[in-house]
Amino acid sequence: MSVTNDLKFLWNLVWDPEKNGKKTMDFGGAVKLYYTLAVLAFIAYVVVGSIAIWLGLSVHGATTTFPAATLLALVHAVSYVALFWKGVITFFILLPLGIAVEALIYQLVGRVFLNAWKGTYEKTFTALVFSLFPLLLLYWLSVIPVFDALFIILAPIWSLIVLVIALSVQQKIRRLDALLIVLLKSFLTIFVLLLVGLSLVSALSYVLGTVAHNGILSFPWHNVTNGWQGMMNSTG
């Protein structure tokens, strides 16, 4: 499939996931499709973000005096570099790794624990790749003040809708079942994170309690008292 056909398919997918979400793809094909849009999303993100920085939308309170202008130029230079590397890490590392892990979790929940489908990991991964297209399509809004709120609200909702529909058609289950699995997976993820967080807090509290009980963190008040009394006696 050419890049033009890929982009046409992606555009049709986000508007009609029921019809276009049935496309069968292997793992390599899904990854290729993701990076096709990720490259364009990265370019849009960097271009719009650079314009926003150039217009001063991310820098406030600057004046035109020489020292401030020099500092502003330095801040802009750092901002451009930070924008570029944030885009690289987000689009080409974090998001693809994230969907790979997410697909594994969904596969464990949907196939292993609930036995809701018999489909392969590739089908689940493909559905998750499809669900990222609205996010990639709108990501450039995240660097524009005011419009970033629209991105935060619209992108997750749109992605959730595409995910439910794509997962249902890829794994051949009802939409309601797909929605319930998505909600259950989210609940389990939050529960596990809370459990891990509480475990870490408990472990840290135990370590601090043990250290304090052994007197390592206790303040040597008796040394201060003895020193103070000795000073008073000497002056007396």
PDB file of C-alpha atoms in Angstrom:
ATOM      1  CA  MET A   1       0.000   0.000   0.000  1.00  0.00           C
ATOM      2  CA  SER A   2       1.431   3.400  -1.011  1.00  0.00           C
ATOM      3  CA  VAL A   3       1.705   6.340   1.351  1.00  0.00           C
ATOM      4  CA  THR A   4      -1.171   8.073  -0.439  1.00  0.00           C
ATOM      5  CA  ASN A   5      -3.402   5.034  -0.025  1.00  0.00           C
ATOM      6  CA  ASP A   6      -2.306   4.724   3.606  1.00  0.00           C
ATOM      7  CA  LEU A   7      -3.314   8.308   4.327  1.00  0.00           C
ATOM      8  CA  LYS A   8      -6.605   7.881   2.492  1.00  0.00           C
ATOM      9  CA  PHE A   9      -7.330   4.760   4.518  1.00  0.00           C
ATOM     10  CA  LEU A  10      -6.448   6.530   7.773  1.00  0.00           C
ATOM     11  CA  TRP A  11      -8.700   9.466   6.947  1.00  0.00           C
ATOM     12  CA  ASN A  12     -11.607   7.171   6.118  1.00  0.00           C
ATOM     13  CA  LEU A  13     -10.939   5.125   9.233  1.00  0.00           C
ATOM     14  CA  VAL A  14     -11.333   7.965  11.719  1.00  0.00           C
ATOM     15  CA  TRP A  15     -14.656   8.941  10.164  1.00  0.00           C
ATOM     16  CA  ASP A  16     -16.025   5.444   9.533  1.00  0.00           C
ATOM     17  CA  PRO A  17     -14.254   2.944  11.829  1.00  0.00           C
ATOM     18  CA  GLU A  18     -17.074   0.419  11.446  1.00  0.00           C
ATOM     19  CA  LYS A  19     -16.402  -0.026   7.739  1.00  0.00           C
ATOM     20  CA  ASN A  20     -12.646   0.532   7.596  1.00  0.00           C
ATOM     21  CA  GLY A  21     -11.713  -0.986  10.950  1.00  0.00           C
ATOM     22  CA  LYS A  22     -12.190  -4.495   9.570  1.00  0.00           C
ATOM     23  CA  LYS A  23      -8.964  -4.336   7.599  1.00  0.00           C
ATOM     24  CA  THR A  24      -6.758  -7.328   8.459  1.00  0.00           C
ATOM     25  CA  MET A  25      -3.107  -6.503   9.124  1.00  0.00           C
ATOM     26  CA  ASP A  26      -0.106  -8.271  10.540  1.00  0.00           C
ATOM     27  CA  PHE A  27       2.089  -6.711  13.210  1.00  0.00           C
ATOM     28  CA  GLY A  28       4.547  -5.234  10.716  1.00  0.00           C
ATOM     29  CA  GLY A  29       1.798  -3.735   8.591  1.00  0.00           C
ATOM     30  CA  ALA A  30       0.148  -2.118  11.605  1.00  0.00           C
ATOM     31  CA  VAL A  31       3.475  -0.648  12.736  1.00  0.00           C
ATOM     32  CA  LYS A  32       4.144   0.706   9.238  1.00  0.00           C
ATOM     33  CA  LEU A  33       0.699   2.267   9.129  1.00  0.00           C
ATOM     34  CA  TYR A  34       1.253   3.903  12.502  1.00  0.00           C
ATOM     35  CA  TYR A  35       4.582   5.440  11.535  1.00  0.00           C
ATOM     36  CA  THR A  36       3.140   6.719   8.252  1.00  0.00           C
ATOM     37  CA  LEU A  37       0.782   8.977  10.183  1.00  0.00           C
ATOM     38  CA  ALA A  38       3.219   9.540  13.056  1.00  0.00           C
ATOM     39  CA  VAL A  39       5.734  11.197  10.708  1.00  0.00           C
ATOM     40  CA  LEU A  40       3.102  13.634   9.453  1.00  0.00           C
ATOM     41  CA  ALA A  41       1.781  14.243  12.966  1.00  0.00           C
ATOM     42  CA  PHE A  42       5.336  14.935  14.139  1.00  0.00           C
ATOM     43  CA  ILE A  43       5.918  17.457  11.342  1.00  0.00           C
ATOM     44  CA  ALA A  44       2.625  19.248  12.086  1.00  0.00           C
ATOM     45  CA  TYR A  45       3.436  19.278  15.806  1.00  0.00           C
ATOM     46  CA  VAL A  46       6.916  20.756  15.296  1.00  0.00           C
ATOM     47  CA  VAL A  47       5.772  23.339  12.720  1.00  0.00           C
ATOM     48  CA  VAL A  48       2.779  24.569  14.734  1.00  0.00           C
ATOM     49  CA  GLY A  49       4.770  24.459  17.967  1.00  0.00           C
ATOM     50  CA  SER A  50       7.626  26.460  16.391  1.00  0.00           C
ATOM     51  CA  ILE A  51       5.158  29.084  15.172  1.00  0.00           C
ATOM     52  CA  ALA A  52       3.645  29.274  18.659  1.00  0.00           C
ATOM     53  CA  ILE A  53       7.108  29.767  20.198  1.00  0.00           C
ATOM     54  CA  TRP A  54       8.030  32.374  17.562  1.00  0.00           C
ATOM     55  CA  LEU A  55       4.823  34.301  18.341  1.00  0.00           C
ATOM     56  CA  GLY A  56       5.664  34.187  22.029  1.00  0.00           C
ATOM     57  CA  LEU A  57       2.629  32.127  22.967  1.00  0.00           C
ATOM     58  CA  SER A  58       4.791  30.003  25.270  1.00  0.00           C
ATOM     59  CA  VAL A  59       6.871  32.910  26.643  1.00  0.00           C
ATOM     60  CA  HIS A  60       5.198  35.671  28.647  1.00  0.00           C
ATOM     61  CA  GLY A  61       6.322  38.921  30.208  1.00  0.00           C
ATOM     62  CA  ALA A  62       9.361  39.531  27.957  1.00  0.00           C
ATOM     63  CA  THR A  63      10.491  43.043  26.999  1.00  0.00           C
ATOM     64  CA  THR A  64      12.548  44.314  24.095  1.00  0.00           C
ATOM     65  CA  THR A  65      15.555  45.579  26.027  1.00  0.00           C
ATOM     66  CA  PHE A  66      18.896  44.090  25.082  1.00  0.00           C
ATOM     67  CA  PRO A  67      19.411  41.741  28.065  1.00  0.00           C
ATOM     68  CA  ALA A  68      15.800  40.568  27.950  1.00  0.00           C
ATOM     69  CA  ALA A  69      15.930  40.137  24.178  1.00  0.00           C
ATOM     70  CA  THR A  70      19.059  38.020  24.509  1.00  0.00           C
ATOM     71  CA  LEU A  71      17.437  35.939  27.220  1.00  0.00           C
ATOM     72  CA  LEU A  72      14.290  35.603  25.119  1.00  0.00           C
ATOM     73  CA  ALA A  73      16.333  34.369  22.160  1.00  0.00           C
ATOM     74  CA  LEU A  74      18.008  31.810  24.408  1.00  0.00           C
ATOM     75  CA  VAL A  75      14.654  30.691  25.785  1.00  0.00           C
ATOM     76  CA  HIS A  76      13.305  30.350  22.245  1.00  0.00           C
ATOM     77  CA  ALA A  77      16.320  28.305  21.172  1.00  0.00           C
ATOM     78  CA  VAL A  78      15.913  25.966  24.126  1.00  0.00           C
ATOM     79  CA  SER A  79      12.168  25.767  23.483  1.00  0.00           C
ATOM     80  CA  TYR A  80      12.702  24.752  19.851  1.00  0.00           C
ATOM     81  CA  VAL A  81      15.088  21.982  20.883  1.00  0.00           C
ATOM     82  CA  ALA A  82      12.762  20.786  23.651  1.00  0.00           C
ATOM     83  CA  LEU A  83       9.805  20.811  21.247  1.00  0.00           C
ATOM     84  CA  PHE A  84      11.713  18.742  18.688  1.00  0.00           C
ATOM     85  CA  TRP A  85      12.939  16.092  21.113  1.00  0.00           C
ATOM     86  CA  LYS A  86       9.616  15.875  22.893  1.00  0.00           C
ATOM     87  CA  GLY A  87       8.016  15.130  19.539  1.00  0.00           C
ATOM     88  CA  VAL A  88      10.631  12.509  18.676  1.00  0.00           C
ATOM     89  CA  ILE A  89      10.261  10.724  22.015  1.00  0.00           C
ATOM     90  CA  THR A  90       6.451  10.937  22.016  1.00  0.00           C
ATOM     91  CA  PHE A  91       5.663   9.922  18.431  1.00  0.00           C
ATOM     92  CA  PHE A  92       8.442   7.449  17.714  1.00  0.00           C
ATOM     93  CA  ILE A  93       9.144   5.833  21.091  1.00  0.00           C
ATOM     94  CA  LEU A  94       6.523   6.298  23.818  1.00  0.00           C
ATOM     95  CA  LEU A  95       3.333   5.924  21.776  1.00  0.00           C
ATOM     96  CA  PRO A  96       4.358   2.788  19.821  1.00  0.00           C
ATOM     97  CA  LEU A  97       5.759   1.142  22.955  1.00  0.00           C
ATOM     98  CA  GLY A  98       2.629   2.125  24.829  1.00  0.00           C
ATOM     99  CA  ILE A  99       0.258   0.538  22.334  1.00  0.00           C
ATOM    100  CA  ALA A 100       2.378  -2.635  22.244  1.00  0.00           C
ATOM    101  CA  VAL A 101       2.055  -2.984  26.028  1.00  0.00           C
ATOM    102  CA  GLU A 102      -1.610  -1.954  25.977  1.00  0.00           C
ATOM    103  CA  ALA A 103      -2.371  -4.580  23.332  1.00  0.00           C
ATOM    104  CA  LEU A 104      -0.743  -7.243  25.502  1.00  0.00           C
ATOM    105  CA  ILE A 105      -2.856  -6.210  28.509  1.00  0.00           C
ATOM    106  CA  TYR A 106      -6.038  -6.210  26.422  1.00  0.00           C
ATOM    107  CA  GLN A 107      -5.154  -9.625  25.059  1.00  0.00           C
ATOM    108  CA  LEU A 108      -4.655 -10.983  28.576  1.00  0.00           C
ATOM    109  CA  VAL A 109      -7.934  -9.490  29.801  1.00  0.00           C
ATOM    110  CA  GLY A 110     -10.050 -10.233  26.721  1.00  0.00           C
ATOM    111  CA  ARG A 111      -8.728 -13.621  25.653  1.00  0.00           C
ATOM    112  CA  VAL A 112      -7.039 -15.222  28.653  1.00  0.00           C
ATOM    113  CA  PHE A 113      -9.164 -14.069  31.602  1.00  0.00           C
ATOM    114  CA  LEU A 114     -12.573 -13.388  30.027  1.00  0.00           C
ATOM    115  CA  ASN A 115     -12.325 -15.673  26.995  1.00  0.00           C
ATOM    116  CA  ALA A 116     -14.242 -12.981  25.089  1.00  0.00           C
ATOM    117  CA  TRP A 117     -12.440 -13.626  21.809  1.00  0.00           C
ATOM    118  CA  LYS A 118     -10.105 -16.085  20.103  1.00  0.00           C
ATOM    119  CA  GLY A 119      -8.311 -13.569  17.911  1.00  0.00           C
ATOM    120  CA  THR A 120      -4.560 -13.044  17.893  1.00  0.00           C
ATOM    121  CA  TYR A 121      -2.421 -10.336  19.463  1.00  0.00           C
ATOM    122  CA  GLU A 122      -1.963  -8.763  16.033  1.00  0.00           C
ATOM    123  CA  LYS A 123      -5.697  -8.037  15.786  1.00  0.00           C
ATOM    124  CA  THR A 124      -5.745  -6.361  19.180  1.00  0.00           C
ATOM    125  CA  PHE A 125      -2.608  -4.397  18.331  1.00  0.00           C
ATOM    126  CA  THR A 126      -4.162  -3.288  15.033  1.00  0.00           C
ATOM    127  CA  ALA A 127      -7.286  -2.062  16.835  1.00  0.00           C
ATOM    128  CA  LEU A 128      -5.165  -0.038  19.231  1.00  0.00           C
ATOM    129  CA  VAL A 129      -3.149   1.428  16.356  1.00  0.00           C
ATOM    130  CA  PHE A 130      -6.393   2.491  14.715  1.00  0.00           C
ATOM    131  CA  SER A 131      -7.531   4.126  17.956  1.00  0.00           C
ATOM    132  CA  LEU A 132      -4.447   6.359  18.005  1.00  0.00           C
ATOM    133  CA  PHE A 133      -5.221   8.020  14.686  1.00  0.00           C
ATOM    134  CA  PRO A 134      -7.582  10.683  16.133  1.00  0.00           C
ATOM    135  CA  LEU A 135      -4.934  11.491  18.746  1.00  0.00           C
ATOM    136  CA  LEU A 136      -2.239  11.872  16.085  1.00  0.00           C
ATOM    137  CA  LEU A 137      -4.574  13.843  13.850  1.00  0.00           C
ATOM    138  CA  LEU A 138      -5.250  16.439  16.577  1.00  0.00           C
ATOM    139  CA  TYR A 139      -1.949  16.411  18.478  1.00  0.00           C
ATOM    140  CA  TRP A 140      -0.799  19.714  16.972  1.00  0.00           C
ATOM    141  CA  LEU A 141      -3.588  21.432  18.926  1.00  0.00           C
ATOM    142  CA  SER A 142      -1.808  20.563  22.170  1.00  0.00           C
ATOM    143  CA  VAL A 143       0.839  23.262  21.610  1.00  0.00           C
ATOM    144  CA  ILE A 144      -1.640  26.102  21.098  1.00  0.00           C
ATOM    145  CA  PRO A 145      -3.023  27.834  24.211  1.00  0.00           C
ATOM    146  CA  VAL A 146      -6.813  27.521  24.570  1.00  0.00           C
ATOM    147  CA  PHE A 147      -6.957  24.925  21.788  1.00  0.00           C
ATOM    148  CA  ASP A 148      -4.986  22.508  23.960  1.00  0.00           C
ATOM    149  CA  ALA A 149      -8.110  22.169  26.128  1.00  0.00           C
ATOM    150  CA  LEU A 150     -10.054  21.135  23.018  1.00  0.00           C
ATOM    151  CA  PHE A 151      -7.405  18.499  22.308  1.00  0.00           C
ATOM    152  CA  ILE A 152      -7.528  17.176  25.877  1.00  0.00           C
ATOM    153  CA  ILE A 153     -11.315  16.793  25.695  1.00  0.00           C
ATOM    154  CA  LEU A 154     -11.906  15.725  22.094  1.00  0.00           C
ATOM    155  CA  ALA A 155      -8.963  13.417  21.323  1.00  0.00           C
ATOM    156  CA  PRO A 156      -9.513  10.852  24.134  1.00  0.00           C
ATOM    157  CA  ILE A 157     -13.255  10.607  23.431  1.00  0.00           C
ATOM    158  CA  TRP A 158     -12.730  10.170  19.702  1.00  0.00           C
ATOM    159  CA  SER A 159      -9.958   7.620  20.286  1.00  0.00           C
ATOM    160  CA  LEU A 160     -12.170   5.670  22.703  1.00  0.00           C
ATOM    161  CA  ILE A 161     -14.960   5.474  20.136  1.00  0.00           C
ATOM    162  CA  VAL A 162     -12.578   4.236  17.437  1.00  0.00           C
ATOM    163  CA  LEU A 163     -11.028   1.739  19.853  1.00  0.00           C
ATOM    164  CA  VAL A 164     -14.354   0.190  20.838  1.00  0.00           C
ATOM    165  CA  ILE A 165     -15.525  -0.115  17.237  1.00  0.00           C
ATOM    166  CA  ALA A 166     -12.155  -1.325  15.891  1.00  0.00           C
ATOM    167  CA  LEU A 167     -11.757  -3.854  18.696  1.00  0.00           C
ATOM    168  CA  SER A 168     -15.254  -5.200  18.127  1.00  0.00           C
ATOM    169  CA  VAL A 169     -14.767  -5.678  14.374  1.00  0.00           C
ATOM    170  CA  GLN A 170     -11.189  -6.981  14.647  1.00  0.00           C
ATOM    171  CA  GLN A 171     -12.014  -9.546  17.343  1.00  0.00           C
ATOM    172  CA  LYS A 172     -15.598 -10.136  16.092  1.00  0.00           C
ATOM    173  CA  ILE A 173     -17.385  -9.306  19.337  1.00  0.00           C
ATOM    174  CA  ARG A 174     -20.272  -6.992  20.159  1.00  0.00           C
ATOM    175  CA  ARG A 175     -19.566  -3.316  20.716  1.00  0.00           C
ATOM    176  CA  LEU A 176     -21.005  -3.509  24.197  1.00  0.00           C
ATOM    177  CA  ASP A 177     -18.625  -6.345  25.043  1.00  0.00           C
ATOM    178  CA  ALA A 178     -15.722  -4.369  23.612  1.00  0.00           C
ATOM    179  CA  LEU A 179     -16.716  -1.337  25.688  1.00  0.00           C
ATOM    180  CA  LEU A 180     -16.979  -3.427  28.851  1.00  0.00           C
ATOM    181  CA  ILE A 181     -13.549  -4.942  28.230  1.00  0.00           C
ATOM    182  CA  VAL A 182     -12.061  -1.470  27.693  1.00  0.00           C
ATOM    183  CA  LEU A 183     -13.634  -0.250  30.950  1.00  0.00           C
ATOM    184  CA  LEU A 184     -12.567  -3.372  32.846  1.00  0.00           C
ATOM    185  CA  LYS A 185      -9.012  -3.073  31.563  1.00  0.00           C
ATOM    186  CA  SER A 186      -8.913   0.589  32.655  1.00  0.00           C
ATOM    187  CA  PHE A 187     -10.239  -0.348  36.098  1.00  0.00           C
ATOM    188  CA  LEU A 188      -7.707  -3.146  36.497  1.00  0.00           C
ATOM    189  CA  THR A 189      -4.864  -0.872  35.381  1.00  0.00           C
ATOM    190  CA  ILE A 190      -5.842   1.805  37.912  1.00  0.00           C
ATOM    191  CA  PHE A 191      -6.255  -0.839  40.618  1.00  0.00           C
ATOM    192  CA  VAL A 192      -2.825  -2.328  39.952  1.00  0.00           C
ATOM    193  CA  LEU A 193      -1.192   1.110  39.915  1.00  0.00           C
ATOM    194  CA  LEU A 194      -2.859   2.000  43.220  1.00  0.00           C
ATOM    195  CA  LEU A 195      -1.801  -1.328  44.681  1.00  0.00           C
ATOM    196  CA  VAL A 196       1.781  -0.785  43.591  1.00  0.00           C
ATOM    197  CA  GLY A 197       1.705   2.762  44.916  1.00  0.00           C
ATOM    198  CA  LEU A 198       0.344   1.673  48.293  1.00  0.00           C
ATOM    199  CA  SER A 199       2.933  -1.091  48.467  1.00  0.00           C
ATOM    200  CA  LEU A 200       5.718   1.387  47.832  1.00  0.00           C
ATOM    201  CA  VAL A 201       4.328   3.763  50.454  1.00  0.00           C
ATOM    202  CA  SER A 202       4.022   0.924  52.971  1.00  0.00           C
ATOM    203  CA  ALA A 203       7.561  -0.247  52.250  1.00  0.00           C
ATOM    204  CA  LEU A 204       8.910   3.285  52.597  1.00  0.00           C
ATOM    205  CA  SER A 205       6.983   3.791  55.844  1.00  0.00           C
ATOM    206  CA  TYR A 206       8.352   0.524  57.208  1.00  0.00           C
ATOM    207  CA  VAL A 207      11.927   1.491  56.328  1.00  0.00           C
ATOM    208  CA  LEU A 208      11.572   4.943  57.864  1.00  0.00           C
ATOM    209  CA  GLY A 209       9.885   3.482  60.944  1.00  0.00           C
ATOM    210  CA  THR A 210      12.663   0.940  61.376  1.00  0.00           C
ATOM    211  CA  VAL A 211      15.339   3.590  60.973  1.00  0.00           C
ATOM    212  CA  ALA A 212      13.609   5.913  63.435  1.00  0.00           C
ATOM    213  CA  HIS A 213      13.111   3.077  65.931  1.00  0.00           C
ATOM    214  CA  ASN A 214      16.819   2.285  65.837  1.00  0.00           C
ATOM    215  CA  GLY A 215      17.584   5.882  66.663  1.00  0.00           C
ATOM    216  CA  ILE A 216      19.333   6.719  63.413  1.00  0.00           C
ATOM    217  CA  LEU A 217      16.988   9.594  62.643  1.00  0.00           C
ATOM    218  CA  SER A 218      16.347  10.645  66.228  1.00  0.00           C
ATOM    219  CA  PHE A 219      17.733  14.018  67.286  1.00  0.00           C
ATOM    220  CA  PRO A 220      20.412  13.768  70.021  1.00  0.00           C
ATOM    221  CA  TRP A 221      18.591  15.952  72.544  1.00  0.00           C
ATOM    222  CA  HIS A 222      20.634  14.550  75.422  1.00  0.00           C
ATOM    223  CA  ASN A 223      23.857  15.788  73.823  1.00  0.00           C
ATOM    224  CA  VAL A 224      22.404  19.265  73.447  1.00  0.00           C
ATOM    225  CA  THR A 225      21.151  19.247  77.034  1.00  0.00           C
ATOM    226  CA  ASN A 226      24.465  18.064  78.435  1.00  0.00           C
ATOM    227  CA  GLY A 227      26.357  20.634  76.399  1.00  0.00           C
ATOM    228  CA  TRP A 228      24.074  23.422  77.548  1.00  0.00           C
ATOM    229  CA  GLN A 229      24.438  22.385  81.210  1.00  0.00           C
ATOM    230  CA  GLY A 230      28.220  22.178  80.861  1.00  0.00           C
ATOM    231  CA  MET A 231      28.337  25.684  79.390  1.00  0.00           C
ATOM    232  CA  MET A 232      26.188  27.032  82.222  1.00  0.00           C
ATOM    233  CA  ASN A 233      28.400  25.393  84.856  1.00  0.00           C
ATOM    234  CA  SER A 234      31.557  26.782  83.309  1.00  0.00           C
ATOM    235  CA  THR A 235      30.177  30.301  83.191  1.00  0.00           C
ATOM    236  CA  GLY A 236      28.858  29.941  86.736  1.00  0.00           C
TER     237      GLY A 236
END
